[in-house]
């Protein structure tokens, strides 16, 4: 507390040492910009962006096509297994019902 009183006594009546000259901030931007070195513009053409986008789009399309094709192949393999299972089941049903392949053939030819 004594230190604060001492600082107040010393600085009373004195000019504010943190003042800036009039109009200093009005021209500050221009002065700072004039002192900066000329910067080389990094021109990244829109043409390159389109090329990269096209390459990414093609890669995405190829990957998606491959994924869908492999899933389709997997579904076909699963459906073949399912059909084989159904064929075995139908054969058991026909055996149980005592229906022969000649009976089925006769039925199909009469229906026409």
XYZ file of C-alpha atoms in Angstrom, residues 20-36:
17
model
C 1.687 9.653 -28.597
C 1.974 12.589 -30.965
C -1.185 13.937 -32.588
C -2.144 12.081 -35.816
C 0.287 9.236 -35.127
C -2.270 6.483 -35.673
C -3.837 8.231 -38.687
C -0.819 7.538 -40.886
C 0.516 4.456 -39.100
C -0.853 1.965 -41.622
C 0.688 3.750 -44.597
C 4.075 4.052 -42.903
C 4.163 0.378 -41.890
C 3.096 -0.786 -45.356
C 5.747 1.352 -47.033
C 8.476 -0.245 -44.899
C 7.473 -3.838 -45.668
